Coordinates of C-alpha atoms in Angstrom, one line a residue:
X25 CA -94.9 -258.3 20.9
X26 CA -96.2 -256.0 18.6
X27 CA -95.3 -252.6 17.2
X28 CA -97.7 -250.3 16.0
X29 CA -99.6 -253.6 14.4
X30 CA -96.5 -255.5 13.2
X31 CA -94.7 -258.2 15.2
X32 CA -91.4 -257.9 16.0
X33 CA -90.1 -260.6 14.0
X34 CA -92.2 -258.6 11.0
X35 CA -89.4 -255.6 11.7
X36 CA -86.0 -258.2 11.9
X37 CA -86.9 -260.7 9.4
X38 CA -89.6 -259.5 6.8
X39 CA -88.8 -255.6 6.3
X40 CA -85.0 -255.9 6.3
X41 CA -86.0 -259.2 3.2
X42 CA -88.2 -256.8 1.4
X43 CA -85.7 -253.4 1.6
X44 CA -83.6 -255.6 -0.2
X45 CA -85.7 -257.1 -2.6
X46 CA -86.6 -253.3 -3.7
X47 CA -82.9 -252.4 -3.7
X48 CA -82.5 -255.5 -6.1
X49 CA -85.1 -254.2 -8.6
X50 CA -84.3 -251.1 -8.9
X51 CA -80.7 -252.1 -9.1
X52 CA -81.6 -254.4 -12.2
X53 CA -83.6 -251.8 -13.6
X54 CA -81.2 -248.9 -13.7
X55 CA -78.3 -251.3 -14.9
X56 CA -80.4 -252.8 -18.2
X57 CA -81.8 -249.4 -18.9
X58 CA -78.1 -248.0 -18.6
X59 CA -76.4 -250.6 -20.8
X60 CA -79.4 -251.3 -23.0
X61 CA -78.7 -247.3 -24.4
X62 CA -75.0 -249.1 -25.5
X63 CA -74.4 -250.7 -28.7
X64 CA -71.9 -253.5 -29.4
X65 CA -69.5 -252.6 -31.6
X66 CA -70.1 -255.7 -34.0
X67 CA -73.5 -254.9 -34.1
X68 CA -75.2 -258.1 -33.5
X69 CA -78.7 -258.5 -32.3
X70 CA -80.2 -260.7 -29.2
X71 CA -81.9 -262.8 -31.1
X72 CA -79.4 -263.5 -33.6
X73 CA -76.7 -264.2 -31.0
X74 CA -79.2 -266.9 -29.4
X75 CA -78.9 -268.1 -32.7
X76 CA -75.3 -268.5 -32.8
X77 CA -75.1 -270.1 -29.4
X78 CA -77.8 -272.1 -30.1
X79 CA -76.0 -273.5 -33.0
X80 CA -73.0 -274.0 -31.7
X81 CA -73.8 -276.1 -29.2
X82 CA -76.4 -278.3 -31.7
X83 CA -79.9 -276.4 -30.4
X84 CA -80.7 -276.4 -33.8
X85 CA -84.6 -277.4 -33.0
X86 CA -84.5 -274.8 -30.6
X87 CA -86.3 -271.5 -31.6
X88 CA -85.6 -268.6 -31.2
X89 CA -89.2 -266.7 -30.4
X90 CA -90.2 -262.8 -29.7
X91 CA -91.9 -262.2 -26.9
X92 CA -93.8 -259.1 -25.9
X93 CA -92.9 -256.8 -22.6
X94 CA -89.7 -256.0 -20.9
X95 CA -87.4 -258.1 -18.8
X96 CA -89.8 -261.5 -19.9
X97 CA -86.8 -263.1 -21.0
X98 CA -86.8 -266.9 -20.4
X99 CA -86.1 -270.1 -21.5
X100 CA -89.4 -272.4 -21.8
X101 CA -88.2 -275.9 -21.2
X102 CA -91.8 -277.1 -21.7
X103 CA -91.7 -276.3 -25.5
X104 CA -87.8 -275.9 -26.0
X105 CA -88.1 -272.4 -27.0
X106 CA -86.3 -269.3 -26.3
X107 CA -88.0 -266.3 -25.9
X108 CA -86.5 -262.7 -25.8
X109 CA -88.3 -259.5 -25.3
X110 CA -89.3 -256.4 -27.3
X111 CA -86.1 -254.6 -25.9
X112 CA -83.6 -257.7 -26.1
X113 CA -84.6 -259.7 -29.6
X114 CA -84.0 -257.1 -32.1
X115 CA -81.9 -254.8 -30.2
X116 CA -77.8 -255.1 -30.6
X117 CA -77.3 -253.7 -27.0
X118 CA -75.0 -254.5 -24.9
X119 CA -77.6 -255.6 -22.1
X120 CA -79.5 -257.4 -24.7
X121 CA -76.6 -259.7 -25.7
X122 CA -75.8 -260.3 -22.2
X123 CA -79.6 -261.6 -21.6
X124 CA -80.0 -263.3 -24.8
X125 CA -76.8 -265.5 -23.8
X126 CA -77.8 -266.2 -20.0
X127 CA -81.1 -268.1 -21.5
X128 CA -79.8 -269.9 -24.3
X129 CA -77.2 -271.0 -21.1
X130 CA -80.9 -272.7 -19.6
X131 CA -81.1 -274.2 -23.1
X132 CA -77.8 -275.7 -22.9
X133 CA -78.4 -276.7 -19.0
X134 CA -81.2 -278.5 -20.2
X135 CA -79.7 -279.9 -22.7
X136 CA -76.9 -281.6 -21.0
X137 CA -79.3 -282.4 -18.1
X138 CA -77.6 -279.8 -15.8
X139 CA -78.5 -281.4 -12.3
X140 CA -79.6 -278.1 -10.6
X141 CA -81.9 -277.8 -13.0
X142 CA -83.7 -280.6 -13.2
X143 CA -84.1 -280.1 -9.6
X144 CA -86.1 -277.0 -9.9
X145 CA -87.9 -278.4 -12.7
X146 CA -89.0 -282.0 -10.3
X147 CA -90.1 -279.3 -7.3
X148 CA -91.7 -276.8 -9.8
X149 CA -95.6 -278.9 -8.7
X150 CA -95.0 -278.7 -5.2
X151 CA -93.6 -275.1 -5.0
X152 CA -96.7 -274.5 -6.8
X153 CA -99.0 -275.9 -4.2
X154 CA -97.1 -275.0 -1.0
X155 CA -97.4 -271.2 -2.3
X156 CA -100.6 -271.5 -2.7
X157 CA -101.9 -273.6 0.1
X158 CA -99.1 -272.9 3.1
X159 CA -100.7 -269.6 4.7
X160 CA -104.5 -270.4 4.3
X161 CA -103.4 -273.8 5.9
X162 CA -101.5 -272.1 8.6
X163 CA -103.9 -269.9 9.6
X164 CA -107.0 -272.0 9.0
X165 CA -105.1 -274.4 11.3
X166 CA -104.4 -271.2 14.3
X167 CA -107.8 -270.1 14.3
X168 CA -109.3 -273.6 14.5
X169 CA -106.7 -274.6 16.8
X170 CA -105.2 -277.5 15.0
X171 CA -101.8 -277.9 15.1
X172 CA -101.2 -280.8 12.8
X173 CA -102.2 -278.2 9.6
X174 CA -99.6 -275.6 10.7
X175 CA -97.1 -278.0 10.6
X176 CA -98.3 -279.1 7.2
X177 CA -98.9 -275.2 6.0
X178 CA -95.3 -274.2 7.7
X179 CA -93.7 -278.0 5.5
X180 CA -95.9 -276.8 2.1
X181 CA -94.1 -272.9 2.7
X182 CA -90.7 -274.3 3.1
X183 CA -90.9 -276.0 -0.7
X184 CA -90.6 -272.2 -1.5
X185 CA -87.5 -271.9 0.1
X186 CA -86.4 -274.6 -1.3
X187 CA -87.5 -273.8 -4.8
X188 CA -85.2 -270.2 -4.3
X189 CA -82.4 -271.8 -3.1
X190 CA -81.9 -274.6 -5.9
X191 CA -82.4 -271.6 -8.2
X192 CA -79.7 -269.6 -7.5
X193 CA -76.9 -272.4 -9.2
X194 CA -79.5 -272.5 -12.1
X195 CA -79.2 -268.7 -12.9
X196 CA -75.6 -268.7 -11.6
X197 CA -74.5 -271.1 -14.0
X198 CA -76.5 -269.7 -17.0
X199 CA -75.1 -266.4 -16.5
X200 CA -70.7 -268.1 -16.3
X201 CA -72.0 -270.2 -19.3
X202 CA -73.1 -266.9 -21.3
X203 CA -70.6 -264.6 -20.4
X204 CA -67.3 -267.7 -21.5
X205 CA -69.5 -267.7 -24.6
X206 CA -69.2 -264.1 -25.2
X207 CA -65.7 -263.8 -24.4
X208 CA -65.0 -267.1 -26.7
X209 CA -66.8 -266.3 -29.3
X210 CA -65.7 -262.9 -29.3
X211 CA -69.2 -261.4 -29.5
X212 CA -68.3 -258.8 -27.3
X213 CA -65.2 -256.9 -26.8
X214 CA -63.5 -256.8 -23.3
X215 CA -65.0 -253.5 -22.1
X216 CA -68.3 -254.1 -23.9
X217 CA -68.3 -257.7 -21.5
X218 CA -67.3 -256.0 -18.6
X219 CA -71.0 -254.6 -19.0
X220 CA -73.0 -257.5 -19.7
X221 CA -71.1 -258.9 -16.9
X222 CA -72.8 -256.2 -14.4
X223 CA -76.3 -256.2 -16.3
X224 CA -76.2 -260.2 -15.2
X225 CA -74.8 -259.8 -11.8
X226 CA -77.7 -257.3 -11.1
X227 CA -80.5 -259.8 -11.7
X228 CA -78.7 -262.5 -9.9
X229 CA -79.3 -259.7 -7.1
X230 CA -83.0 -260.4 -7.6
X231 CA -83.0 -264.1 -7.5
X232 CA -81.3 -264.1 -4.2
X233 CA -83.4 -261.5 -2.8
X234 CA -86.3 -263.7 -3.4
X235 CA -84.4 -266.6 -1.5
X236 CA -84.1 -263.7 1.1
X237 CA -87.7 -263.1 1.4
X238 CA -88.5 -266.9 1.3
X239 CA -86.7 -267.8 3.8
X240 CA -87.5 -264.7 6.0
X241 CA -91.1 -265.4 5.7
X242 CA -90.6 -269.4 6.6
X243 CA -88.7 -268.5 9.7
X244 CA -91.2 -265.9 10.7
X245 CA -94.4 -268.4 10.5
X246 CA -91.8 -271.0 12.5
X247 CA -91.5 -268.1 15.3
X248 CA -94.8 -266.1 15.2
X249 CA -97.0 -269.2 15.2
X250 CA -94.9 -271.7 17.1
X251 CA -94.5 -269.4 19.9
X252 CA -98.3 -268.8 20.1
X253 CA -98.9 -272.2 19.9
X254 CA -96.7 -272.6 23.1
X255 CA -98.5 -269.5 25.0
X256 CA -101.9 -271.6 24.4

């Protein structure tokens, strides 16, 4: 059934996945711009407190690297580096500490071979094919009438959904690893954390709106095509 050019499953699954996934950005986006315009009392930088954390847990080979653009944040497990961006590395904010210590908390994850992680990191190549091969396959496989490369299209789409669901522990973890370290370490004070806290729990928001969206879209290529297939 369709409505005004959209199926119906477009209007329960997809639009309610992608209301939310806007909610989550902006959400993320006015937290970090509120906190980032709040300085920590000790006065201590992103990048040197990736440093610290770094140090303390023996990352000394790790580098701490700048990184152009905003919210680019990331730990590169490829080259061990951690890379901060223009408003996080030199910055003594309180959003900026709370980033800086969620991805030196990849670092450590890597480190001590968090299993999660590794996870992500094994399904990384087929993620990367499934996203790019699932709909062409899918549709190639509709119009031609071949229903063995759905099924393979529909398989490649759900190593998406997969990849967003094992990532949610990943950026769960690194953001309870940072925020004990900043309370341990005292790099923030209590209502300073309490901050951080909110800037981190805001992009967790986005990474489970992208599991969201996955698996709304999986579901939908399940139902639209599988019960078109049937109607043939």
């Amino acid at each position: 059934m369709y409505f005004y050019g959209f199926t119906v499953w477009d209007l329960v699954l997809i639009l309610p996945a992608l209301l939310f996934a806007m909610y989550a950005q902006m959400k993320v986006k006015s937290t970090y711009g509120r906190f980032s315009q709040m300085h920590s009392a000790r006065g201590l930088t992103g990048a040197q407190v990736a440093r610290q954390i770094l140090d303390d847990n023996g990352l000394y080979d790790v580098p701490v690297e700048h990184i152009s653009g905003q919210l680019t944040d990331h730990f590169d497990p490829r080259s061990r580096v951690v890379r901060l961006s223009d408003g996080v590395y030199g910055s003594d904010s309180i959003a900026a500490i709370g980033v800086a210590a969620h991805e030196c908390g990849h670092a450590v994850q890597y480190q001590q071979n968090y299993s999660p992680m590794r996870l992500r990191a094994a399904i990384i190549p087929i993620t990367n094919i499934g996203s790019t091969l699932a709909i062409p396959l899918v549709l190639i496989g509709y119009v031609m009438s071949i229903q063995p490369l759905v099924t393979i299209g529909i398989v490649g789409f759900s190593a998406v959904a997969l990849f967003q669901l094992v990532t949610l522990p990943v950026e769960f973890d690194a953001s309870a690893r940072a925020m004990r370290t900043i309370r341990e370490k005292g790099i923030l004070y209590d209502s300073e954390a309490a901050g951080a806290r909110k800037v981190l729990s805001a992009a967790a928001m986005t990474y489970v709106a992208a599991l969201l969206t996955a698996v709304a879209q999986l579901l939908r290529l399940i139902l639209v095509f599988g019960n078109r297939n049937n109607r043939n």
